[in-house]
Amino acid sequence: MRVLITGARGQVGRELLRLAPDAFEVIGLDSASLDITHAKAVEAKVAELQPGLIINAAAYTAVDKAESDAERAWAVNRDGVANLACAAEKLGIPVLHISTDYVFAGDADSPYRETDTTGPTGVYGASKLAGEQALAEGCSRYIVLRTSWVFGALGNNFVKTMLRVGKERDTLSVVADQQGGPTSAAAIAKVLWLLAQRHLEHQPLPWGVYHLSGAPDCSWFEFAQEIFAQAEAFGLLTRQPQVLAIKTEQYPTPAKRPAWSVLDSSKLSSLLGMEIPQWKDDLKKMLAELKQGNVEPE
Ligand SMILES: NC(=O)c1ccc[n+]([C@@H]2O[C@H](COP(=O)([O-])OP(=O)(O)OC[C@H]3O[C@@H](n4cnc5c(N)ncnc54)[C@H](OP(=O)(O)O)[C@@H]3O)[C@@H](O)[C@H]2O)c1
């Protein structure tokens, strides 16, 4: 089966390319090859390539910038997804799409389930939620995979930032009152390929929304502490910097951050019969890869 991957140069897009099973013929297009906001270009490219499945890893992901660049965020995260949905529906093929914990208000105290009420608090979350809705309206067979706190060896993310800052400073402050589930880009890519495999093999694949969040949940402060402990053990840092726990209001950002970002992944894990990914194990794999020097630290 031919699979078209959009946003193929992003951190999840690149993991999708390198973890693609042999059963699929993969065509990865970056934003220069296919800008998903151009409806005609999307329709023409999909009609030309005739894929059996589209995986959309393209998104406007600059959460803070989105507050002042809303038009572009909506164009990519809502209209771009609508364009893909429309092109897929014309061919009668499904779309696997990635979304975010930011569709929720972040004021819960138990893990969010797929059926919980959404309530984004910023432009990024609102535009991603609108993308989910556009997909559901435009495409009869689709998966929305909501995930959180993505990290990996390919691309920029919190782990890479901590490694850089940890080298430069003896002390740093990290927010301790936001709770979430760090999720490796590799774990997301593996799940998307498992879903694609089910579709290929005509196994039951109930379309709709699924959550995937690494376990156990933690705060950014705890995440940073683990990053530094593992990085020192790997010899990526010569010593661990001191990490100070601060409150959200001590680190103001243009976009409001959800205090509670924990997603309940049980629907997905029971569908696929898989364990929920443990982020500390995935962090080890990422740091091992950085240590081997296969990829640039940042
Ligand atoms: N990163 C996180 O912590 C996080 C958390 C939860 C959910 N997610 C979701 O996970 C998915 C993948 O995110 P990621 O971390 O891999 O983000 P990423 O590294 O920023 O990758 C996104 C990719 O989308 C491409 N893109 C942007 N606008 C485009 C357009 N108009 N047409 C085609 N491609 C376009 C970007 O290309 P250019 O750079 O060339 O513009 C970039 O390569 C997204 O749906 C995101 O919302 C991410």
mmCIF file with all atom_site columns, C-alpha atoms in Angstrom, residues 103-104 111-118 129 132 143-147 207-213 262-271:
data_model
loop_
_atom_site.group_PDB
_atom_site.id
_atom_site.type_symbol
_atom_site.label_atom_id
_atom_site.label_alt_id
_atom_site.label_comp_id
_atom_site.label_asym_id
_atom_site.label_entity_id
_atom_site.label_seq_id
_atom_site.pdbx_PDB_ins_code
_atom_site.Cartn_x
_atom_site.Cartn_y
_atom_site.Cartn_z
_atom_site.occupancy
_atom_site.B_iso_or_equiv
_atom_site.pdbx_formal_charge
_atom_site.auth_seq_id
_atom_site.auth_comp_id
_atom_site.auth_asym_id
_atom_site.auth_atom_id
_atom_site.pdbx_PDB_model_num
ATOM 1  C CA . VAL A 1 103 ? -7.669  20.789 22.787 1.00 0.00 ? 103 VAL A CA 1
ATOM 2  C CA . PHE A 1 104 ? -8.552  20.508 26.502 1.00 0.00 ? 104 PHE A CA 1
ATOM 3  C CA . PRO A 1 111 ? -6.613  11.636 32.774 1.00 0.00 ? 111 PRO A CA 1
ATOM 4  C CA . TYR A 1 112 ? -8.599  13.004 29.836 1.00 0.00 ? 112 TYR A CA 1
ATOM 5  C CA . ARG A 1 113 ? -10.625 10.440 27.904 1.00 0.00 ? 113 ARG A CA 1
ATOM 6  C CA . GLU A 1 114 ? -11.587 10.786 24.247 1.00 0.00 ? 114 GLU A CA 1
ATOM 7  C CA . THR A 1 115 ? -15.185 11.579 25.209 1.00 0.00 ? 115 THR A CA 1
ATOM 8  C CA . ASP A 1 116 ? -14.306 14.399 27.615 1.00 0.00 ? 116 ASP A CA 1
ATOM 9  C CA . THR A 1 117 ? -15.407 17.937 26.830 1.00 0.00 ? 117 THR A CA 1
ATOM 10 C CA . THR A 1 118 ? -12.821 19.980 24.968 1.00 0.00 ? 118 THR A CA 1
ATOM 11 C CA . LEU A 1 129 ? -9.552  21.220 17.594 1.00 0.00 ? 129 LEU A CA 1
ATOM 12 C CA . GLU A 1 132 ? -10.157 17.498 14.199 1.00 0.00 ? 132 GLU A CA 1
ATOM 13 C CA . ILE A 1 143 ? -8.191  8.530  13.080 1.00 0.00 ? 143 ILE A CA 1
ATOM 14 C CA . VAL A 1 144 ? -7.305  11.497 15.284 1.00 0.00 ? 144 VAL A CA 1
ATOM 15 C CA . LEU A 1 145 ? -4.406  10.573 17.556 1.00 0.00 ? 145 LEU A CA 1
ATOM 16 C CA . ARG A 1 146 ? -4.106  13.128 20.349 1.00 0.00 ? 146 ARG A CA 1
ATOM 17 C CA . THR A 1 147 ? -0.730  13.157 22.025 1.00 0.00 ? 147 THR A CA 1
ATOM 18 C CA . TRP A 1 207 ? -12.493 5.182  13.232 1.00 0.00 ? 207 TRP A CA 1
ATOM 19 C CA . GLY A 1 208 ? -12.481 8.186  15.549 1.00 0.00 ? 208 GLY A CA 1
ATOM 20 C CA . VAL A 1 209 ? -10.417 9.810  18.276 1.00 0.00 ? 209 VAL A CA 1
ATOM 21 C CA . TYR A 1 210 ? -7.692  8.080  20.325 1.00 0.00 ? 210 TYR A CA 1
ATOM 22 C CA . HIS A 1 211 ? -5.274  9.277  22.994 1.00 0.00 ? 211 HIS A CA 1
ATOM 23 C CA . LEU A 1 212 ? -1.592  8.418  23.330 1.00 0.00 ? 212 LEU A CA 1
ATOM 24 C CA . SER A 1 213 ? 0.434   9.791  26.223 1.00 0.00 ? 213 SER A CA 1
ATOM 25 C CA . VAL A 1 262 ? -2.584  13.903 31.098 1.00 0.00 ? 262 VAL A CA 1
ATOM 26 C CA . LEU A 1 263 ? -4.323  11.773 28.466 1.00 0.00 ? 263 LEU A CA 1
ATOM 27 C CA . ASP A 1 264 ? -5.885  8.370  29.170 1.00 0.00 ? 264 ASP A CA 1
ATOM 28 C CA . SER A 1 265 ? -4.441  6.014  26.538 1.00 0.00 ? 265 SER A CA 1
ATOM 29 C CA . SER A 1 266 ? -6.445  2.912  27.532 1.00 0.00 ? 266 SER A CA 1
ATOM 30 C CA . LYS A 1 267 ? -8.783  2.958  24.498 1.00 0.00 ? 267 LYS A CA 1
ATOM 31 C CA . LEU A 1 268 ? -5.798  2.778  22.153 1.00 0.00 ? 268 LEU A CA 1
ATOM 32 C CA . SER A 1 269 ? -3.837  0.259  24.214 1.00 0.00 ? 269 SER A CA 1
ATOM 33 C CA . SER A 1 270 ? -6.787  -2.127 24.317 1.00 0.00 ? 270 SER A CA 1
ATOM 34 C CA . LEU A 1 271 ? -7.462  -1.748 20.583 1.00 0.00 ? 271 LEU A CA 1
#
